[in-house]
Amino acid sequence: MKYTQLGRTGLKVSRLVLGTMNFGPQTDEADSHAIMDAALDAGVNFFDTANVYGWGENKGRTEEIIGNWFAGGGDRRDKVVLATKVYGNMGADGDVWPNHDKLSAVNIRRAVEASLRRLQTDHIDLYQFHHVDRNTPWEEIWQAMDVLVQQGKILYAGSSNFAGWHIAQANEAAARRGSLGLVSEQCLYNLAERRAEMEVVPAAQGYGLGVIPWSPLHGGLLGGAIRKEREGGGARTTSGRSGDALANTKVREQIQAYEDLLDGHGLEPGEVALAWLLTRPGVTGPIVGPRTREQLDSALRAVELELGEELLASLEEIFPGPGPSPEAFAW
């Protein structure tokens, strides 16, 4: 496994992030534990989750599965850089109670204590804001987070789904308090969705945040969707976001060109999509959410995959980015 610093911090993390969103809804506890065992054995030390994972009536279930794995003993917790998130309402769907969501000091305190209980640990390494809260001032948010740092309950703060302006707002407010501020941004970023390059990635680089892309295969679209559709193994790609995307003629032609290119090189689409992200400036590592051990093994191979300049140029032709950013906004 290869490692890098998380943004401007001294924290070393693996260049692959184990996403756990499927643990519970898609993958049972025993298989989830087996995947975590295999990931740790392979050197993956960065695990990402969120308090709302489990979804519906089972919100928090994913954190519980991870907590039970930590309780299995050994030095698992010491080896893992644990990241979770706060923002979403933890009540049953439709049961939204005031102050039980978003980023007020009240909810941050409540949410972190609940996550610690479910995760069966005394601290969270990276506590991430799952979304921006436009109704809570940053002074309040950072005061709450500073208290948690002082108590040893969290070590670093990160963001998710922030615009570049939100990153600037957050870190300028933190600087006024003498706080470390955000050290990472988790955003939608992949070959087929490169809008983050316009201003999120430049802002993250400017403020020293590590970029952690989620949905690196764009909901399966970059994982050989057309091939799986043709072979009858695309149950997850013929519905939802990928299915809707492939119904668009232009998108289908783009994905077909992508798969044809990689077939010519004898490469797997999903592995190339991950490897491409690892070549991008500012990227710490993509989040992969394996449902099976085989999917994890494929992601691990991507870390060692070297993409040549010719192949990178061909990928750029199929999936052109916005150009030099943030200057792409100017003329």
mmCIF file of C-alpha atoms in Angstrom:
data_model
loop_
_atom_site.group_PDB
_atom_site.id
_atom_site.type_symbol
_atom_site.label_atom_id
_atom_site.label_comp_id
_atom_site.label_asym_id
_atom_site.label_seq_id
_atom_site.Cartn_x
_atom_site.Cartn_y
_atom_site.Cartn_z
ATOM 1 C CA MET A 1 0.000 0.000 0.000
ATOM 2 C CA LYS A 2 1.120 3.546 -0.698
ATOM 3 C CA TYR A 3 0.631 6.350 1.824
ATOM 4 C CA THR A 4 0.478 10.128 1.766
ATOM 5 C CA GLN A 5 -0.075 13.013 4.161
ATOM 6 C CA LEU A 6 -3.665 14.097 4.713
ATOM 7 C CA GLY A 7 -3.579 17.642 3.394
ATOM 8 C CA ARG A 8 -1.254 19.887 5.382
ATOM 9 C CA THR A 9 -1.320 17.615 8.454
ATOM 10 C CA GLY A 10 1.316 15.189 9.645
ATOM 11 C CA LEU A 11 -1.214 12.348 9.475
ATOM 12 C CA LYS A 12 -0.271 9.510 7.112
ATOM 13 C CA VAL A 13 -3.147 7.784 5.343
ATOM 14 C CA SER A 14 -3.432 5.103 2.677
ATOM 15 C CA ARG A 15 -4.040 6.201 -0.901
ATOM 16 C CA LEU A 16 -7.200 4.127 -0.883
ATOM 17 C CA VAL A 17 -10.024 4.959 1.537
ATOM 18 C CA LEU A 18 -12.330 2.170 2.666
ATOM 19 C CA GLY A 19 -15.888 3.433 2.359
ATOM 20 C CA THR A 20 -18.395 1.622 4.543
ATOM 21 C CA MET A 21 -21.765 2.891 3.287
ATOM 22 C CA ASN A 22 -22.731 -0.601 2.098
ATOM 23 C CA PHE A 23 -22.063 -2.178 5.493
ATOM 24 C CA GLY A 24 -25.495 -3.061 6.796
ATOM 25 C CA PRO A 25 -27.740 -2.159 3.837
ATOM 26 C CA GLN A 26 -25.863 -4.281 1.243
ATOM 27 C CA THR A 27 -23.306 -6.319 3.174
ATOM 28 C CA ASP A 28 -24.061 -8.190 6.391
ATOM 29 C CA GLU A 29 -21.961 -7.789 9.519
ATOM 30 C CA ALA A 30 -19.846 -10.925 9.075
ATOM 31 C CA ASP A 31 -18.899 -10.029 5.499
ATOM 32 C CA SER A 32 -18.317 -6.395 6.491
ATOM 33 C CA HIS A 33 -15.870 -7.545 9.167
ATOM 34 C CA ALA A 34 -14.119 -9.786 6.637
ATOM 35 C CA ILE A 35 -13.732 -6.866 4.225
ATOM 36 C CA MET A 36 -12.292 -4.668 6.987
ATOM 37 C CA ASP A 37 -9.886 -7.434 7.973
ATOM 38 C CA ALA A 38 -8.727 -7.807 4.379
ATOM 39 C CA ALA A 39 -8.374 -4.049 3.891
ATOM 40 C CA LEU A 40 -6.281 -3.660 7.037
ATOM 41 C CA ASP A 41 -4.149 -6.665 6.088
ATOM 42 C CA ALA A 42 -3.504 -4.969 2.728
ATOM 43 C CA GLY A 43 -2.363 -1.802 4.461
ATOM 44 C CA VAL A 44 -5.505 0.304 4.043
ATOM 45 C CA ASN A 45 -5.576 2.395 7.221
ATOM 46 C CA PHE A 46 -8.162 5.059 6.295
ATOM 47 C CA PHE A 47 -11.789 4.040 7.003
ATOM 48 C CA ASP A 48 -14.685 6.387 6.227
ATOM 49 C CA THR A 49 -18.254 6.250 7.516
ATOM 50 C CA ALA A 50 -21.088 8.554 8.621
ATOM 51 C CA ASN A 51 -23.589 8.601 11.453
ATOM 52 C CA VAL A 52 -26.541 8.286 9.043
ATOM 53 C CA TYR A 53 -25.195 5.205 7.215
ATOM 54 C CA GLY A 54 -27.527 2.278 7.585
ATOM 55 C CA TRP A 55 -30.274 4.589 6.331
ATOM 56 C CA GLY A 56 -34.008 4.544 6.968
ATOM 57 C CA GLU A 57 -34.912 2.924 10.244
ATOM 58 C CA ASN A 58 -31.344 1.642 10.641
ATOM 59 C CA LYS A 59 -29.381 4.905 10.751
ATOM 60 C CA GLY A 60 -26.238 4.333 12.788
ATOM 61 C CA ARG A 61 -26.084 0.640 11.944
ATOM 62 C CA THR A 62 -22.887 1.018 9.898
ATOM 63 C CA GLU A 63 -21.078 2.701 12.794
ATOM 64 C CA GLU A 64 -22.261 -0.146 15.046
ATOM 65 C CA ILE A 65 -20.799 -2.741 12.665
ATOM 66 C CA ILE A 66 -17.455 -0.928 12.697
ATOM 67 C CA GLY A 67 -17.613 -0.604 16.476
ATOM 68 C CA ASN A 68 -18.185 -4.333 16.869
ATOM 69 C CA TRP A 69 -15.171 -4.943 14.633
ATOM 70 C CA PHE A 70 -13.012 -2.674 16.800
ATOM 71 C CA ALA A 71 -14.260 -4.561 19.871
ATOM 72 C CA GLY A 72 -12.879 -7.753 18.365
ATOM 73 C CA GLY A 73 -9.556 -6.874 19.908
ATOM 74 C CA GLY A 74 -6.016 -6.710 18.671
ATOM 75 C CA ASP A 75 -4.631 -3.362 17.553
ATOM 76 C CA ARG A 76 -7.315 -2.655 14.974
ATOM 77 C CA ARG A 77 -8.372 0.692 16.400
ATOM 78 C CA ASP A 78 -4.792 1.900 16.814
ATOM 79 C CA LYS A 79 -4.001 1.122 13.167
ATOM 80 C CA VAL A 80 -7.101 2.751 11.681
ATOM 81 C CA VAL A 81 -7.535 6.430 10.860
ATOM 82 C CA LEU A 82 -11.251 6.649 11.565
ATOM 83 C CA ALA A 83 -13.420 9.214 9.803
ATOM 84 C CA THR A 84 -17.127 9.764 10.336
ATOM 85 C CA LYS A 85 -19.598 12.569 9.649
ATOM 86 C CA VAL A 86 -22.194 14.798 11.280
ATOM 87 C CA TYR A 87 -25.139 16.711 9.796
ATOM 88 C CA GLY A 88 -28.055 14.430 8.956
ATOM 89 C CA ASN A 89 -31.040 13.865 11.216
ATOM 90 C CA MET A 90 -30.765 10.571 13.075
ATOM 91 C CA GLY A 91 -34.484 10.143 13.692
ATOM 92 C CA ALA A 92 -36.672 7.806 11.697
ATOM 93 C CA ASP A 93 -37.477 9.107 8.229
ATOM 94 C CA GLY A 94 -40.032 11.882 8.566
ATOM 95 C CA ASP A 95 -39.378 12.213 12.291
ATOM 96 C CA VAL A 96 -37.339 15.407 12.272
ATOM 97 C CA TRP A 97 -37.004 16.961 15.715
ATOM 98 C CA PRO A 98 -35.619 20.499 16.169
ATOM 99 C CA ASN A 99 -31.860 20.616 16.888
ATOM 100 C CA HIS A 100 -31.341 16.967 15.985
ATOM 101 C CA ASP A 101 -29.537 17.694 12.742
ATOM 102 C CA LYS A 102 -27.128 20.090 11.044
ATOM 103 C CA LEU A 103 -24.191 21.832 12.748
ATOM 104 C CA SER A 104 -25.430 23.691 15.798
ATOM 105 C CA ALA A 105 -23.224 23.312 18.870
ATOM 106 C CA VAL A 106 -26.071 21.342 20.452
ATOM 107 C CA ASN A 107 -26.249 18.795 17.655
ATOM 108 C CA ILE A 108 -22.485 18.496 17.219
ATOM 109 C CA ARG A 109 -22.152 17.605 20.908
ATOM 110 C CA ARG A 110 -25.049 15.145 20.772
ATOM 111 C CA ALA A 111 -23.931 13.554 17.522
ATOM 112 C CA VAL A 112 -20.298 13.009 18.476
ATOM 113 C CA GLU A 113 -21.247 11.293 21.738
ATOM 114 C CA ALA A 114 -23.651 8.989 19.901
ATOM 115 C CA SER A 115 -21.050 8.134 17.240
ATOM 116 C CA LEU A 116 -18.433 7.373 19.887
ATOM 117 C CA ARG A 117 -20.842 4.950 21.579
ATOM 118 C CA ARG A 118 -21.721 3.181 18.341
ATOM 119 C CA LEU A 119 -18.086 3.024 17.212
ATOM 120 C CA GLN A 120 -16.947 1.796 20.646
ATOM 121 C CA THR A 121 -14.001 4.165 20.717
ATOM 122 C CA ASP A 122 -12.920 7.173 22.750
ATOM 123 C CA HIS A 123 -12.004 9.376 19.801
ATOM 124 C CA ILE A 124 -12.657 10.076 16.119
ATOM 125 C CA ASP A 125 -9.607 10.905 14.034
ATOM 126 C CA LEU A 126 -11.402 12.916 11.331
ATOM 127 C CA TYR A 127 -14.820 14.412 12.098
ATOM 128 C CA GLN A 128 -16.419 15.657 8.893
ATOM 129 C CA PHE A 129 -19.285 18.046 8.213
ATOM 130 C CA HIS A 130 -21.458 16.008 5.833
ATOM 131 C CA HIS A 131 -22.894 19.175 4.263
ATOM 132 C CA VAL A 132 -22.586 22.901 4.770
ATOM 133 C CA ASP A 133 -24.997 24.459 7.303
ATOM 134 C CA ARG A 134 -26.038 27.872 6.028
ATOM 135 C CA ASN A 135 -27.941 28.748 9.222
ATOM 136 C CA THR A 136 -25.186 28.232 11.789
ATOM 137 C CA PRO A 137 -22.307 30.722 12.035
ATOM 138 C CA TRP A 138 -18.818 29.354 11.681
ATOM 139 C CA GLU A 139 -17.822 30.909 15.013
ATOM 140 C CA GLU A 140 -20.326 28.610 16.749
ATOM 141 C CA ILE A 141 -19.270 25.558 14.755
ATOM 142 C CA TRP A 142 -15.566 26.062 15.448
ATOM 143 C CA GLN A 143 -16.148 26.753 19.135
ATOM 144 C CA ALA A 144 -17.952 23.414 19.421
ATOM 145 C CA MET A 145 -15.224 21.625 17.478
ATOM 146 C CA ASP A 146 -12.417 23.236 19.486
ATOM 147 C CA VAL A 147 -14.008 21.943 22.690
ATOM 148 C CA LEU A 148 -14.100 18.411 21.248
ATOM 149 C CA VAL A 149 -10.427 18.683 20.260
ATOM 150 C CA GLN A 150 -9.527 19.871 23.751
ATOM 151 C CA GLN A 151 -11.465 16.949 25.233
ATOM 152 C CA GLY A 152 -9.603 14.521 22.946
ATOM 153 C CA LYS A 153 -12.819 13.302 21.329
ATOM 154 C CA ILE A 154 -11.805 14.384 17.826
ATOM 155 C CA LEU A 155 -8.411 15.156 16.308
ATOM 156 C CA TYR A 156 -9.113 16.781 12.936
ATOM 157 C CA ALA A 157 -12.066 18.372 11.143
ATOM 158 C CA GLY A 158 -13.028 17.845 7.521
ATOM 159 C CA SER A 159 -15.800 18.787 5.130
ATOM 160 C CA SER A 160 -17.913 17.027 2.546
ATOM 161 C CA ASN A 161 -19.873 18.461 -0.365
ATOM 162 C CA PHE A 162 -18.534 21.983 0.186
ATOM 163 C CA ALA A 163 -18.072 24.557 -2.541
ATOM 164 C CA GLY A 164 -14.741 26.355 -2.780
ATOM 165 C CA TRP A 165 -16.336 29.416 -1.171
ATOM 166 C CA HIS A 166 -17.482 27.303 1.792
ATOM 167 C CA ILE A 167 -13.945 25.999 2.266
ATOM 168 C CA ALA A 168 -12.641 29.562 2.270
ATOM 169 C CA GLN A 169 -15.342 30.718 4.698
ATOM 170 C CA ALA A 170 -14.674 27.853 7.074
ATOM 171 C CA ASN A 171 -10.907 28.156 7.158
ATOM 172 C CA GLU A 172 -10.832 31.937 7.369
ATOM 173 C CA ALA A 173 -13.163 31.726 10.385
ATOM 174 C CA ALA A 174 -10.944 29.045 11.931
ATOM 175 C CA ALA A 175 -7.831 31.150 11.353
ATOM 176 C CA ARG A 176 -9.393 34.057 13.231
ATOM 177 C CA ARG A 177 -9.783 31.735 16.231
ATOM 178 C CA GLY A 178 -6.309 30.281 15.906
ATOM 179 C CA SER A 179 -7.853 26.899 15.060
ATOM 180 C CA LEU A 180 -6.477 24.394 12.572
ATOM 181 C CA GLY A 181 -9.662 24.407 10.506
ATOM 182 C CA LEU A 182 -10.590 21.948 7.773
ATOM 183 C CA VAL A 183 -7.895 19.487 6.701
ATOM 184 C CA SER A 184 -9.868 17.559 4.071
ATOM 185 C CA GLU A 185 -12.748 17.866 1.620
ATOM 186 C CA GLN A 186 -14.760 14.869 0.481
ATOM 187 C CA CYS A 187 -16.375 15.648 -2.853
ATOM 188 C CA LEU A 188 -17.951 14.068 -5.916
ATOM 189 C CA TYR A 189 -15.062 13.720 -8.344
ATOM 190 C CA ASN A 190 -14.289 11.207 -11.077
ATOM 191 C CA LEU A 191 -13.475 10.970 -14.795
ATOM 192 C CA ALA A 192 -17.091 11.582 -15.802
ATOM 193 C CA GLU A 193 -17.743 14.321 -13.236
ATOM 194 C CA ARG A 194 -14.914 16.849 -13.110
ATOM 195 C CA ARG A 195 -16.679 20.007 -11.975
ATOM 196 C CA ALA A 196 -14.750 19.835 -8.694
ATOM 197 C CA GLU A 197 -11.676 20.903 -10.666
ATOM 198 C CA MET A 198 -13.289 24.286 -11.343
ATOM 199 C CA GLU A 199 -12.965 25.669 -7.819
ATOM 200 C CA VAL A 200 -13.300 23.003 -5.110
ATOM 201 C CA VAL A 201 -9.948 21.356 -5.822
ATOM 202 C CA PRO A 202 -8.094 24.704 -6.214
ATOM 203 C CA ALA A 203 -9.609 25.968 -2.947
ATOM 204 C CA ALA A 204 -8.657 22.741 -1.180
ATOM 205 C CA GLN A 205 -5.094 23.000 -2.465
ATOM 206 C CA GLY A 206 -4.885 26.667 -1.518
ATOM 207 C CA TYR A 207 -5.959 25.982 2.055
ATOM 208 C CA GLY A 208 -4.030 22.738 2.433
ATOM 209 C CA LEU A 209 -6.942 20.295 2.407
ATOM 210 C CA GLY A 210 -6.612 16.756 1.153
ATOM 211 C CA VAL A 211 -9.214 15.921 -1.507
ATOM 212 C CA ILE A 212 -11.089 12.657 -0.922
ATOM 213 C CA PRO A 213 -13.257 11.806 -3.951
ATOM 214 C CA TRP A 214 -16.484 9.928 -3.381
ATOM 215 C CA SER A 215 -18.268 7.916 -6.089
ATOM 216 C CA PRO A 216 -15.008 7.407 -8.015
ATOM 217 C CA LEU A 217 -16.814 5.065 -10.442
ATOM 218 C CA HIS A 218 -19.739 7.480 -10.796
ATOM 219 C CA GLY A 219 -22.308 5.039 -9.488
ATOM 220 C CA GLY A 220 -20.835 2.171 -11.508
ATOM 221 C CA LEU A 221 -20.832 4.025 -14.829
ATOM 222 C CA LEU A 222 -17.015 3.850 -15.008
ATOM 223 C CA GLY A 223 -16.839 0.261 -13.827
ATOM 224 C CA GLY A 224 -17.565 -1.460 -17.154
ATOM 225 C CA ALA A 225 -21.283 -0.608 -17.176
ATOM 226 C CA ILE A 226 -21.902 -1.361 -20.856
ATOM 227 C CA ARG A 227 -19.925 -4.588 -20.738
ATOM 228 C CA LYS A 228 -21.894 -5.727 -17.686
ATOM 229 C CA GLU A 229 -25.129 -4.728 -19.385
ATOM 230 C CA ARG A 230 -24.167 -6.791 -22.433
ATOM 231 C CA GLU A 231 -23.153 -9.778 -20.318
ATOM 232 C CA GLY A 232 -26.295 -9.627 -18.207
ATOM 233 C CA GLY A 233 -24.443 -8.759 -15.005
ATOM 234 C CA GLY A 234 -25.431 -5.143 -14.792
ATOM 235 C CA ALA A 235 -28.339 -5.272 -12.378
ATOM 236 C CA ARG A 236 -26.879 -2.329 -10.494
ATOM 237 C CA THR A 237 -25.978 -0.393 -13.642
ATOM 238 C CA THR A 238 -29.248 -0.668 -15.546
ATOM 239 C CA SER A 239 -31.156 1.232 -12.871
ATOM 240 C CA GLY A 240 -30.566 4.363 -10.892
ATOM 241 C CA ARG A 241 -27.931 6.924 -11.847
ATOM 242 C CA SER A 242 -25.965 4.699 -14.239
ATOM 243 C CA GLY A 243 -29.049 3.425 -15.994
ATOM 244 C CA ASP A 244 -30.379 6.936 -16.477
ATOM 245 C CA ALA A 245 -26.989 8.096 -17.756
ATOM 246 C CA LEU A 246 -26.651 5.274 -20.284
ATOM 247 C CA ALA A 247 -30.072 6.172 -21.681
ATOM 248 C CA ASN A 248 -28.423 9.376 -22.918
ATOM 249 C CA THR A 249 -26.912 8.708 -26.361
ATOM 250 C CA LYS A 250 -23.968 11.072 -25.842
ATOM 251 C CA VAL A 251 -23.081 9.526 -22.484
ATOM 252 C CA ARG A 252 -23.389 5.987 -23.855
ATOM 253 C CA GLU A 253 -21.045 6.842 -26.720
ATOM 254 C CA GLN A 254 -18.564 8.340 -24.252
ATOM 255 C CA ILE A 255 -18.631 5.287 -21.984
ATOM 256 C CA GLN A 256 -18.372 2.962 -24.981
ATOM 257 C CA ALA A 257 -15.274 4.851 -26.169
ATOM 258 C CA TYR A 258 -13.839 4.524 -22.649
ATOM 259 C CA GLU A 259 -14.419 0.792 -22.478
ATOM 260 C CA ASP A 260 -13.111 0.241 -26.026
ATOM 261 C CA LEU A 261 -9.930 2.176 -25.171
ATOM 262 C CA LEU A 262 -9.252 0.090 -22.092
ATOM 263 C CA ASP A 263 -10.108 -3.172 -23.831
ATOM 264 C CA GLY A 264 -7.351 -2.299 -26.277
ATOM 265 C CA HIS A 265 -4.912 -1.960 -23.381
ATOM 266 C CA GLY A 266 -6.182 -5.031 -21.530
ATOM 267 C CA LEU A 267 -7.209 -2.922 -18.531
ATOM 268 C CA GLU A 268 -10.239 -3.009 -16.252
ATOM 269 C CA PRO A 269 -12.391 0.161 -16.406
ATOM 270 C CA GLY A 270 -12.995 0.395 -12.666
ATOM 271 C CA GLU A 271 -9.319 0.038 -11.836
ATOM 272 C CA VAL A 272 -8.327 2.694 -14.370
ATOM 273 C CA ALA A 273 -10.937 5.113 -12.995
ATOM 274 C CA LEU A 274 -9.403 4.791 -9.528
ATOM 275 C CA ALA A 275 -5.837 4.961 -10.820
ATOM 276 C CA TRP A 276 -6.664 8.136 -12.777
ATOM 277 C CA LEU A 277 -7.833 9.877 -9.608
ATOM 278 C CA LEU A 278 -4.534 8.976 -7.951
ATOM 279 C CA THR A 279 -2.753 10.987 -10.660
ATOM 280 C CA ARG A 280 -4.773 14.142 -9.963
ATOM 281 C CA PRO A 281 -3.201 17.044 -8.061
ATOM 282 C CA GLY A 282 -4.411 17.404 -4.495
ATOM 283 C CA VAL A 283 -6.106 14.008 -4.294
ATOM 284 C CA THR A 284 -5.378 12.047 -1.114
ATOM 285 C CA GLY A 285 -7.221 8.928 -2.193
ATOM 286 C CA PRO A 286 -10.616 7.875 -3.564
ATOM 287 C CA ILE A 287 -13.262 6.267 -1.393
ATOM 288 C CA VAL A 288 -14.161 2.751 -2.484
ATOM 289 C CA GLY A 289 -17.225 1.060 -1.063
ATOM 290 C CA PRO A 290 -16.833 -2.650 -1.738
ATOM 291 C CA ARG A 291 -19.799 -4.948 -1.221
ATOM 292 C CA THR A 292 -17.599 -8.019 -1.696
ATOM 293 C CA ARG A 293 -13.997 -9.114 -1.188
ATOM 294 C CA GLU A 294 -13.555 -9.301 -4.972
ATOM 295 C CA GLN A 295 -14.431 -5.617 -5.331
ATOM 296 C CA LEU A 296 -11.892 -4.749 -2.642
ATOM 297 C CA ASP A 297 -9.188 -6.773 -4.414
ATOM 298 C CA SER A 298 -9.891 -4.903 -7.655
ATOM 299 C CA ALA A 299 -9.553 -1.544 -5.884
ATOM 300 C CA LEU A 300 -6.268 -2.610 -4.308
ATOM 301 C CA ARG A 301 -4.834 -3.429 -7.738
ATOM 302 C CA ALA A 302 -5.645 0.114 -8.867
ATOM 303 C CA VAL A 303 -3.194 1.582 -6.343
ATOM 304 C CA GLU A 304 -0.302 -0.155 -8.096
ATOM 305 C CA LEU A 305 -1.521 0.609 -11.621
ATOM 306 C CA GLU A 306 0.660 3.063 -13.543
ATOM 307 C CA LEU A 307 -1.052 4.959 -16.341
ATOM 308 C CA GLY A 308 1.192 6.055 -19.217
ATOM 309 C CA GLU A 309 1.135 9.526 -20.726
ATOM 310 C CA GLU A 310 -0.456 8.272 -23.942
ATOM 311 C CA LEU A 311 -3.302 6.603 -22.061
ATOM 312 C CA LEU A 312 -3.814 9.672 -19.865
ATOM 313 C CA ALA A 313 -4.025 11.835 -22.973
ATOM 314 C CA SER A 314 -6.615 9.484 -24.486
ATOM 315 C CA LEU A 315 -8.677 9.612 -21.300
ATOM 316 C CA GLU A 316 -8.508 13.411 -21.426
ATOM 317 C CA GLU A 317 -9.922 13.336 -24.953
ATOM 318 C CA ILE A 318 -12.861 11.181 -23.898
ATOM 319 C CA PHE A 319 -13.515 13.012 -20.618
ATOM 320 C CA PRO A 320 -12.227 16.572 -21.085
ATOM 321 C CA GLY A 321 -11.862 18.622 -17.937
ATOM 322 C CA PRO A 322 -12.629 22.321 -17.489
ATOM 323 C CA GLY A 323 -9.068 23.382 -18.234
ATOM 324 C CA PRO A 324 -6.626 25.193 -15.962
ATOM 325 C CA SER A 325 -8.562 26.120 -12.821
ATOM 326 C CA PRO A 326 -9.687 28.311 -11.192
ATOM 327 C CA GLU A 327 -8.634 30.332 -14.266
ATOM 328 C CA ALA A 328 -11.205 28.339 -16.267
ATOM 329 C CA PHE A 329 -13.750 30.789 -14.860
ATOM 330 C CA ALA A 330 -11.921 33.721 -16.468
ATOM 331 C CA TRP A 331 -11.076 34.604 -20.068
#
